[in-house]
CSV table of C-alpha atoms and ligand atoms in Angstrom, one decimal:
chain,number,residue,atom,x,y,z
A,1,UNK,CA,10.8,-21.5,-20.8
A,2,UNK,CA,7.6,-23.1,-19.5
A,3,UNK,CA,5.8,-21.5,-16.7
A,4,UNK,CA,2.7,-22.2,-14.6
A,5,UNK,CA,0.2,-19.7,-13.2
A,6,UNK,CA,-1.4,-20.5,-9.9
A,7,UNK,CA,-4.7,-18.6,-9.5
A,8,UNK,CA,-6.6,-17.5,-12.6
A,9,UNK,CA,-8.2,-14.4,-11.1
A,10,UNK,CA,-7.8,-10.8,-12.1
A,11,UNK,CA,-4.0,-10.7,-12.0
A,12,UNK,CA,-3.4,-14.4,-13.0
A,13,UNK,CA,-5.5,-14.1,-16.2
A,14,UNK,CA,-3.8,-10.8,-16.9
A,15,UNK,CA,-0.4,-12.5,-16.7
A,16,UNK,CA,-1.5,-15.1,-19.3
A,17,UNK,CA,-2.9,-12.4,-21.5
A,18,UNK,CA,0.2,-10.2,-21.4
A,19,UNK,CA,2.5,-13.2,-22.1
A,20,UNK,CA,0.4,-14.1,-25.2
A,21,UNK,CA,-0.1,-10.6,-26.4
A,22,UNK,CA,3.6,-9.5,-26.2
A,23,UNK,CA,5.1,-12.9,-27.0
A,24,UNK,CA,7.6,-11.6,-29.6
A,25,UNK,CA,8.9,-8.6,-27.7
A,26,UNK,CA,9.1,-10.6,-24.5
A,27,UNK,CA,11.1,-13.3,-26.2
A,28,UNK,CA,13.5,-10.7,-27.5
A,29,UNK,CA,14.0,-9.3,-24.1
A,30,UNK,CA,14.2,-12.5,-22.2
A,31,UNK,CA,16.3,-14.3,-24.8
A,32,UNK,CA,13.9,-17.1,-25.3
A,33,UNK,CA,10.2,-17.7,-25.7
A,34,UNK,CA,8.0,-17.8,-22.6
A,35,UNK,CA,5.0,-20.1,-22.6
A,36,UNK,CA,2.3,-20.6,-20.0
A,37,UNK,CA,1.8,-24.4,-20.1
A,38,UNK,CA,-0.4,-24.9,-17.0
A,39,UNK,CA,-2.9,-22.9,-15.0
A,40,UNK,CA,-4.1,-24.0,-11.6
A,41,UNK,CA,-7.5,-22.9,-10.2
A,42,UNK,CA,-10.3,-24.6,-8.3
A,43,UNK,CA,-12.9,-22.8,-10.4
A,44,UNK,CA,-14.2,-23.8,-13.8
A,45,UNK,CA,-13.7,-21.4,-16.7
A,46,UNK,CA,-15.6,-23.0,-19.6
A,47,UNK,CA,-15.6,-19.9,-21.7
A,48,UNK,CA,-12.0,-18.9,-21.2
A,49,UNK,CA,-9.6,-19.0,-24.2
A,50,UNK,CA,-7.1,-20.7,-21.8
A,51,UNK,CA,-9.5,-23.4,-20.6
A,52,UNK,CA,-7.4,-26.3,-22.0
A,53,UNK,CA,-4.5,-25.2,-19.8
A,54,UNK,CA,-6.5,-25.0,-16.6
A,55,UNK,CA,-6.3,-27.8,-14.1
A,56,UNK,CA,-7.5,-28.3,-10.6
A,57,UNK,CA,-4.7,-30.7,-9.8
A,58,UNK,CA,-1.5,-29.2,-8.5
A,59,UNK,CA,0.5,-32.4,-9.2
A,60,UNK,CA,0.2,-31.6,-12.9
A,61,UNK,CA,2.5,-28.7,-12.2
A,62,UNK,CA,4.7,-30.1,-9.5
A,63,UNK,CA,5.3,-33.4,-11.5
A,64,UNK,CA,6.2,-31.5,-14.7
A,65,UNK,CA,9.9,-31.1,-14.8
A,66,UNK,CA,9.6,-28.7,-17.8
A,67,UNK,CA,8.0,-26.0,-15.6
A,68,UNK,CA,10.8,-23.9,-14.1
A,69,UNK,CA,8.9,-20.8,-13.0
A,70,UNK,CA,5.7,-20.6,-11.0
A,71,UNK,CA,3.6,-17.5,-10.8
A,72,UNK,CA,1.6,-17.3,-7.5
A,73,UNK,CA,-1.5,-15.0,-8.1
A,74,UNK,CA,-3.8,-16.9,-5.7
A,75,UNK,CA,-3.5,-14.3,-2.9
A,76,UNK,CA,-3.8,-14.7,0.8
A,77,UNK,CA,-1.5,-16.7,3.2
A,78,UNK,CA,-3.1,-20.2,3.0
A,79,UNK,CA,-2.7,-22.4,0.0
A,80,UNK,CA,-0.6,-19.7,-1.6
A,81,UNK,CA,2.0,-20.2,1.2
A,82,UNK,CA,2.0,-24.0,0.9
A,83,UNK,CA,2.4,-23.9,-2.9
A,84,UNK,CA,5.1,-21.2,-2.8
A,85,UNK,CA,7.2,-23.3,-0.3
A,86,UNK,CA,6.7,-26.4,-2.3
A,87,UNK,CA,7.7,-24.7,-5.6
A,88,UNK,CA,10.8,-23.2,-4.0
A,89,UNK,CA,11.8,-26.4,-2.4
A,90,UNK,CA,11.4,-28.2,-5.7
A,91,UNK,CA,13.9,-25.8,-7.2
A,92,UNK,CA,11.4,-23.6,-9.1
A,93,UNK,CA,11.5,-19.8,-9.2
A,94,UNK,CA,8.4,-18.1,-7.8
A,95,UNK,CA,7.0,-14.7,-8.9
A,96,UNK,CA,4.1,-13.2,-7.1
A,97,UNK,CA,1.8,-10.2,-6.6
A,98,UNK,CA,0.8,-11.4,-3.1
A,99,UNK,CA,1.7,-8.6,-0.7
A,100,UNK,CA,0.1,-10.4,2.2
A,101,UNK,CA,2.3,-13.4,1.8
A,102,UNK,CA,5.5,-11.4,1.2
A,103,UNK,CA,4.7,-9.1,4.3
A,104,UNK,CA,4.0,-12.1,6.5
A,105,UNK,CA,6.4,-14.8,5.4
A,106,UNK,CA,8.9,-12.8,3.3
A,107,UNK,CA,12.0,-13.7,5.4
A,108,UNK,CA,11.3,-17.4,5.3
A,109,UNK,CA,10.5,-17.5,1.6
A,110,UNK,CA,13.5,-15.5,0.6
A,111,UNK,CA,15.7,-17.8,2.7
A,112,UNK,CA,14.1,-20.8,1.2
A,113,UNK,CA,14.7,-19.5,-2.3
A,114,UNK,CA,18.4,-18.8,-1.4
A,115,UNK,CA,18.8,-22.4,0.0
A,116,UNK,CA,17.4,-23.8,-3.2
A,117,UNK,CA,19.3,-21.5,-5.6
A,118,UNK,CA,16.2,-19.9,-7.0
A,119,UNK,CA,14.4,-16.6,-6.8
A,120,UNK,CA,11.4,-15.3,-5.0
A,121,UNK,CA,10.4,-12.0,-6.8
A,122,UNK,CA,7.5,-9.7,-5.9
A,123,UNK,CA,7.7,-6.5,-7.9
A,124,UNK,CA,3.9,-6.6,-8.4
A,125,UNK,CA,3.2,-6.7,-4.6
A,126,UNK,CA,3.6,-3.0,-4.3
A,127,UNK,CA,2.3,-0.2,-6.6
A,128,UNK,CA,0.6,-2.5,-9.1
A,129,UNK,CA,2.4,-1.8,-12.4
A,130,UNK,CA,4.9,0.8,-11.0
A,131,UNK,CA,8.4,-0.4,-11.0
A,132,UNK,CA,9.5,0.2,-7.4
A,133,UNK,CA,11.0,-2.9,-5.7
A,134,UNK,CA,13.8,-3.3,-8.2
A,135,UNK,CA,14.5,0.4,-8.6
A,136,UNK,CA,14.6,0.8,-4.8
A,137,UNK,CA,16.9,-2.2,-4.3
A,138,UNK,CA,19.1,-1.9,-7.4
A,139,UNK,CA,18.9,1.5,-9.2
A,140,UNK,CA,19.0,3.4,-5.9
A,141,UNK,CA,21.4,1.0,-4.2
A,142,UNK,CA,24.1,3.7,-3.8
A,143,UNK,CA,21.8,5.7,-1.5
A,144,UNK,CA,21.0,5.7,2.2
A,145,UNK,CA,17.3,6.0,2.1
A,146,UNK,CA,15.8,8.3,4.8
A,147,UNK,CA,12.1,8.4,3.7
A,148,UNK,CA,9.5,6.6,1.7
A,149,UNK,CA,6.1,8.2,1.3
A,150,UNK,CA,3.4,6.9,-0.9
A,151,UNK,CA,-0.1,6.6,-2.0
A,152,UNK,CA,-0.1,2.8,-2.2
A,153,UNK,CA,-3.7,1.8,-2.4
A,154,UNK,CA,-5.6,2.3,-5.6
A,155,UNK,CA,-9.1,1.6,-4.2
A,156,UNK,CA,-9.0,4.2,-1.5
A,157,UNK,CA,-7.4,6.7,-3.8
A,158,UNK,CA,-10.1,6.1,-6.3
A,159,UNK,CA,-12.8,6.5,-3.6
A,160,UNK,CA,-11.3,9.7,-2.1
A,161,UNK,CA,-10.9,11.2,-5.6
A,162,UNK,CA,-14.5,10.4,-6.6
A,163,UNK,CA,-15.8,11.8,-3.4
A,164,UNK,CA,-13.8,15.0,-3.7
A,165,UNK,CA,-14.1,15.7,-7.5
A,166,UNK,CA,-17.6,14.3,-8.3
A,167,UNK,CA,-19.3,14.4,-4.9
A,168,UNK,CA,-19.9,10.6,-5.1
A,169,UNK,CA,-20.9,8.8,-2.0
A,170,UNK,CA,-18.4,6.4,-0.4
A,171,UNK,CA,-20.2,3.2,-1.1
A,172,UNK,CA,-20.9,4.1,-4.7
A,173,UNK,CA,-17.2,4.8,-5.4
A,174,UNK,CA,-16.2,1.6,-3.6
A,175,UNK,CA,-18.6,-0.4,-5.8
A,176,UNK,CA,-17.0,1.1,-8.9
A,177,UNK,CA,-13.5,0.2,-7.7
A,178,UNK,CA,-14.7,-3.4,-7.1
A,179,UNK,CA,-16.1,-3.5,-10.6
A,180,UNK,CA,-12.9,-2.3,-12.1
A,181,UNK,CA,-11.0,-5.1,-10.4
A,182,UNK,CA,-9.0,-2.7,-8.0
A,183,UNK,CA,-10.4,-3.8,-4.7
A,184,UNK,CA,-9.2,-6.7,-2.5
A,185,UNK,CA,-11.5,-9.8,-2.2
A,186,UNK,CA,-12.3,-8.3,1.2
A,187,UNK,CA,-12.4,-4.5,0.6
A,188,UNK,CA,-12.0,-3.8,4.4
A,189,UNK,CA,-8.3,-4.5,3.7
A,190,UNK,CA,-8.3,-1.5,1.4
A,191,UNK,CA,-10.5,0.8,3.3
A,192,UNK,CA,-9.0,0.3,6.7
A,193,UNK,CA,-5.4,0.7,5.4
A,194,UNK,CA,-4.3,-2.9,5.9
A,195,UNK,CA,-3.3,-3.3,2.2
A,196,UNK,CA,-1.2,-0.1,2.3
A,197,UNK,CA,0.3,-1.2,5.6
A,198,UNK,CA,1.7,-4.4,4.1
A,199,UNK,CA,3.0,-2.5,1.1
A,200,UNK,CA,4.9,0.1,3.2
A,201,UNK,CA,6.2,-2.7,5.3
A,202,UNK,CA,7.7,-4.3,2.1
A,203,UNK,CA,9.1,-1.0,0.8
A,204,UNK,CA,10.6,-0.2,4.2
A,205,UNK,CA,12.2,-3.6,4.4
A,206,UNK,CA,13.8,-3.0,1.0
A,207,UNK,CA,14.7,0.6,1.7
A,208,UNK,CA,16.4,0.0,5.0
A,209,UNK,CA,17.8,-3.5,4.4
A,210,UNK,CA,16.0,-5.0,7.4
A,211,UNK,CA,12.7,-6.7,7.8
A,212,UNK,CA,9.9,-4.4,9.0
A,213,UNK,CA,7.0,-6.4,10.3
A,214,UNK,CA,3.7,-5.0,9.2
A,215,UNK,CA,2.1,-5.9,12.5
A,216,UNK,CA,4.2,-3.2,14.2
A,217,UNK,CA,2.8,-0.4,11.9
A,218,UNK,CA,0.3,2.1,13.2
A,219,UNK,CA,-2.6,1.9,10.6
A,220,UNK,CA,-5.7,3.9,10.1
A,221,UNK,CA,-8.1,3.8,7.1
A,222,UNK,CA,-10.4,6.2,5.4
A,223,UNK,CA,-13.8,5.0,6.6
A,224,UNK,CA,-14.2,8.1,8.9
A,225,UNK,CA,-13.5,10.6,6.2
A,226,UNK,CA,-16.5,12.7,5.2
A,227,UNK,CA,-17.2,15.4,2.6
A,228,UNK,CA,-17.1,17.9,5.5
A,229,UNK,CA,-13.4,16.9,6.1
A,230,UNK,CA,-12.8,17.3,2.4
A,231,UNK,CA,-14.3,20.8,2.3
A,232,UNK,CA,-12.2,21.8,5.3
A,233,UNK,CA,-9.0,20.5,3.6
A,234,UNK,CA,-10.1,22.5,0.5
A,235,UNK,CA,-10.1,25.7,2.7
A,236,UNK,CA,-6.5,25.0,3.4
A,237,UNK,CA,-5.8,24.5,-0.4
A,238,UNK,CA,-5.2,20.9,0.4
A,239,UNK,CA,-6.5,17.4,-0.3
A,240,UNK,CA,-7.0,14.3,1.9
A,241,UNK,CA,-5.0,11.2,0.8
A,242,UNK,CA,-4.3,7.9,2.5
A,243,UNK,CA,-0.6,8.2,3.0
A,244,UNK,CA,1.9,5.4,3.9
A,245,UNK,CA,4.9,7.1,5.5
A,246,UNK,CA,8.1,5.6,6.5
A,247,UNK,CA,11.2,7.5,7.9
A,248,UNK,CA,14.5,6.4,9.2
A,249,UNK,CA,16.3,8.4,11.9
A,250,UNK,CA,19.5,6.9,13.2
A,251,UNK,CA,18.6,3.3,13.9
A,252,UNK,CA,14.9,4.0,14.4
A,253,UNK,CA,12.3,3.4,11.8
A,254,UNK,CA,8.9,5.2,12.0
A,255,UNK,CA,6.1,3.8,9.8
A,256,UNK,CA,2.5,4.9,9.7
A,257,UNK,CA,-0.5,4.5,7.4
A,258,UNK,CA,-3.2,7.2,7.9
A,259,UNK,CA,-5.3,9.7,6.0
A,260,UNK,CA,-3.4,13.0,5.8
A,261,UNK,CA,-4.2,16.6,4.7
A,262,UNK,CA,-1.6,17.5,2.1
A,263,UNK,CA,-1.1,20.8,0.3
A,264,UNK,CA,-2.1,20.9,-3.3
A,265,UNK,CA,1.5,21.8,-4.1
A,266,UNK,CA,2.8,18.6,-2.6
A,267,UNK,CA,4.0,16.1,-5.3
A,268,UNK,CA,1.5,13.5,-4.1
A,269,UNK,CA,-1.5,15.7,-4.0
A,270,UNK,CA,-2.3,15.4,-7.7
A,271,UNK,CA,-2.1,11.6,-7.8
A,272,UNK,CA,-5.8,10.7,-8.4
A,273,UNK,CA,-8.1,7.8,-9.0
A,274,UNK,CA,-6.4,4.4,-9.2
A,275,UNK,CA,-2.9,5.9,-9.6
A,276,UNK,CA,-0.3,5.3,-6.9
A,277,UNK,CA,2.9,7.2,-6.4
A,278,UNK,CA,5.9,6.8,-4.2
A,279,UNK,CA,8.3,9.5,-3.2
A,280,UNK,CA,11.7,8.3,-2.1
A,281,UNK,CA,14.4,10.4,-0.4
A,282,UNK,CA,17.9,9.2,-0.8
A,283,UNK,CA,21.1,10.9,0.4
A,284,UNK,CA,22.7,11.0,-3.1
A,285,UNK,CA,19.7,11.3,-5.4
A,286,UNK,CA,17.6,13.6,-3.3
A,287,UNK,CA,13.9,13.2,-4.1
A,288,UNK,CA,12.7,10.7,-6.7
A,289,UNK,CA,9.0,9.9,-7.6
A,290,UNK,CA,7.5,6.7,-9.1
A,291,UNK,CA,4.0,7.1,-10.5
A,292,UNK,CA,1.6,4.8,-12.3
A,293,UNK,CA,-1.4,2.6,-12.1
A,294,UNK,CA,-1.4,0.9,-8.7
A,295,UNK,CA,-4.0,-1.8,-9.3
A,296,UNK,CA,-5.9,-3.6,-12.0
A,297,UNK,CA,-5.5,-6.6,-14.3
A,298,UNK,CA,-2.9,-5.6,-16.9
A,299,UNK,CA,-0.9,-3.0,-14.9
A,300,UNK,CA,-0.2,-5.6,-12.2
A,301,UNK,CA,0.4,-8.3,-14.7
A,302,UNK,CA,3.0,-6.1,-16.3
A,303,UNK,CA,5.0,-6.1,-13.1
A,304,UNK,CA,4.6,-9.9,-12.7
A,305,UNK,CA,5.7,-10.6,-16.2
A,306,UNK,CA,8.7,-8.3,-15.8
A,307,UNK,CA,9.9,-10.5,-12.9
A,308,UNK,CA,9.5,-13.6,-15.0
A,309,UNK,CA,11.6,-12.0,-17.8
A,310,UNK,CA,14.2,-11.0,-15.2
A,311,UNK,CA,14.5,-14.6,-14.0
A,312,UNK,CA,14.7,-16.0,-17.5
A,313,UNK,CA,17.5,-13.5,-18.3
A,314,UNK,CA,19.4,-14.4,-15.2
A,315,UNK,CA,18.3,-17.9,-14.5
A,316,UNK,CA,21.3,-18.7,-12.3
A,317,UNK,CA,21.1,-15.5,-10.2
A,318,UNK,CA,19.8,-15.8,-6.7
A,319,UNK,CA,17.7,-13.7,-4.4
A,320,UNK,CA,19.2,-10.5,-3.2
A,321,UNK,CA,17.2,-9.3,-0.2
A,322,UNK,CA,18.5,-9.3,3.4
A,323,UNK,CA,15.4,-9.9,5.4
A,324,UNK,CA,16.5,-12.0,8.3
A,325,UNK,CA,14.2,-11.7,11.3
A,326,UNK,CA,16.0,-10.2,14.3
A,327,UNK,CA,15.4,-10.7,18.0
A,328,UNK,CA,14.8,-7.0,18.4
A,329,UNK,CA,12.9,-4.4,16.3
A,330,UNK,CA,13.9,-0.9,15.2
A,331,UNK,CA,10.4,0.1,14.5
A,332,UNK,CA,9.6,3.0,16.9
A,333,UNK,CA,6.4,4.6,18.2
A,334,UNK,CA,5.1,7.1,15.7
A,335,UNK,CA,3.7,9.2,18.5
A,336,UNK,CA,7.3,10.5,18.8
A,337,UNK,CA,7.0,12.0,15.3
A,338,UNK,CA,6.2,15.7,14.9
A,339,UNK,CA,3.0,16.6,13.2
A,340,UNK,CA,0.2,19.2,13.0
A,341,UNK,CA,-3.4,18.2,13.4
A,342,UNK,CA,-6.7,19.4,11.8
A,343,UNK,CA,-9.3,18.7,14.5
A,344,UNK,CA,-13.0,18.8,13.6
A,345,UNK,CA,-15.5,19.2,16.5
A,346,UNK,CA,-19.2,19.4,16.7
A,347,UNK,CA,-20.1,22.0,19.2
A,348,UNK,CA,-22.9,23.1,21.5
A,349,UNK,CA,-21.6,26.5,22.4
A,350,UNK,CA,-19.1,28.2,20.0
A,351,UNK,CA,-17.6,30.8,22.2
A,352,UNK,CA,-17.0,28.5,25.2
A,353,UNK,CA,-15.6,25.8,22.9
A,354,UNK,CA,-13.2,28.3,21.3
A,355,UNK,CA,-12.0,29.5,24.7
A,356,UNK,CA,-11.4,25.9,25.9
A,357,UNK,CA,-9.5,25.0,22.7
A,358,UNK,CA,-7.3,28.1,23.0
A,359,UNK,CA,-6.5,27.5,26.7
A,360,UNK,CA,-5.8,23.8,26.0
A,361,UNK,CA,-3.8,24.0,22.8
A,362,UNK,CA,-2.3,27.5,22.8
A,363,UNK,CA,-1.7,28.9,19.4
A,364,UNK,CA,-4.4,27.4,17.0
A,365,UNK,CA,-5.9,28.6,13.8
A,366,UNK,CA,-9.7,28.3,13.4
A,367,UNK,CA,-11.1,27.6,10.0
A,368,UNK,CA,-13.7,29.9,8.6
A,369,UNK,CA,-16.5,27.5,7.6
A,370,UNK,CA,-19.2,28.8,5.4
A,371,UNK,CA,-20.6,25.8,3.7
A,372,UNK,CA,-24.0,24.1,4.3
A,373,UNK,CA,-24.0,21.8,7.3
A,374,UNK,CA,-21.1,23.6,8.9
A,375,UNK,CA,-23.2,25.6,11.4
A,376,UNK,CA,-22.4,23.4,14.4
A,377,UNK,CA,-18.9,22.6,13.4
A,378,UNK,CA,-15.7,24.1,14.8
A,379,UNK,CA,-12.5,23.1,13.0
A,380,UNK,CA,-9.0,24.2,13.9
A,381,UNK,CA,-5.3,23.6,13.1
A,382,UNK,CA,-2.8,23.0,15.9
A,383,UNK,CA,0.8,24.1,16.1
A,384,UNK,CA,3.5,21.6,15.2
A,385,UNK,CA,4.4,19.3,18.1
A,386,UNK,CA,4.9,15.6,18.8
A,387,UNK,CA,1.9,13.5,18.1
A,388,UNK,CA,1.9,12.3,21.7
A,389,UNK,CA,1.5,15.8,23.1
A,390,UNK,CA,-1.2,16.8,20.5
A,391,UNK,CA,-3.2,13.7,21.0
A,392,UNK,CA,-3.1,14.1,24.8
A,393,UNK,CA,-4.5,17.6,24.4
A,394,UNK,CA,-7.1,16.3,21.9
A,395,UNK,CA,-8.2,13.7,24.4
A,396,UNK,CA,-9.2,16.6,26.8
A,397,UNK,CA,-11.8,17.8,24.4
A,398,UNK,CA,-13.9,14.8,25.2
A,399,UNK,CA,-16.4,15.3,28.0
A,400,UNK,CA,-16.4,19.2,27.7
A,401,UNK,CA,-19.9,20.5,27.9
A,402,UNK,CA,-19.5,23.0,25.0
A,403,UNK,CA,-18.2,20.3,22.7
A,404,UNK,CA,-20.6,17.6,21.6
A,405,UNK,CA,-18.2,15.4,19.7
A,406,UNK,CA,-14.7,15.3,18.3
A,407,UNK,CA,-15.7,14.2,14.8
A,408,UNK,CA,-12.3,13.7,13.2
A,409,UNK,CA,-8.6,14.2,13.7
A,410,UNK,CA,-6.4,14.4,10.7
A,411,UNK,CA,-2.6,14.8,10.4
A,412,UNK,CA,-1.3,17.6,8.2
A,413,UNK,CA,1.8,16.9,6.1
A,414,UNK,CA,3.9,19.9,5.7
A,415,UNK,CA,7.2,18.4,4.4
B,1,HSE,N1,-6.6,-3.6,-3.6
B,1,HSE,C1,-5.3,-3.1,-4.1
B,1,HSE,C2,-5.4,-1.6,-4.4
B,1,HSE,C3,-4.9,-3.9,-5.3
B,1,HSE,O1,-6.6,-1.1,-4.4
B,1,HSE,O2,-4.4,-0.9,-4.5
B,1,HSE,C4,-3.4,-3.7,-5.7
B,1,HSE,O3,-2.6,-4.1,-4.7
């Protein structure tokens, strides 16, 4: 089986490497040998061991009838979209790690694959090397899924871990994540939660058998998290993680990406550094967890190559996802969800601020802060209520003379 790789970046070069390195075991599993015969990239790679395969001319791929599978590891929604459509329309299977493209044009591309009797597979688009798309859609197919909760971005998990465990500063940790090849070309997509947002949209679409549009998902990132927040979480025997949460209740789907305070006893709390984990709740299996490296060259290539093998094994099988766009959306406002908040304020007058907070929120728990820099801080935990009610109350803290600033508001996960 001859394949072409579009985009020779971190993941694309990893795909070529894994196919060469594991040639024999891959051939045994796939039933035939898999060879990369062309690589497309606009850049020059004079020192690459694959330089003879690299071309800047896409026609060398699209005019080659021996190429039956195309790997799209270009990223983004520009040329990647055009090449994907062209490949599918020419009767070629496409395998990708491109979550942006799957989240934006998934329904059309899946439909196009169906019409042309080929597959569009994207295991690597979520969780890097962790098998999650196929397990969710096939191995857990007997279940009604009620919740998917995950740490889905390696870069932010790496940053939060380095800040918490080694006291590193945000930018230093981000630079390391970039050097290790975890971060997106534009790291804002990691830091502001946009990458995790696309991934939970894809997982929700698979879990609930209907397309969830990422543009409807409430998304917050980690750029406002400080070491002060982390120390407060520590007082609660908890850690702060960027959590992608998706729940189904009746027809309604609630999806949110936000930093959360989670107890150290929670199964996701010990998922550190570049590791990702996804906790799925099914009505037959109960809880199941998927854990592994969520970003990086070879882990992500591992998932891409697994999709290639899947296609070679079942070359006549056809896409299996039901992602038609509907005229209405079941995605509901996450403000209806119940939560608890940890609110950090900077105060001018401690006693007055405490009185106002108790009058406003009722039953709250103030944290006993005793670390350097906490002298002007007042941090408290609210009771459990709908997010709408709690946020309305939090809004009233602004403009109070005794409270200088509401520095951060974090949700607490108790389930
Ligand atoms: N930037 C992504 C991450 C890469 O950090 O998880 C994998 O999708």
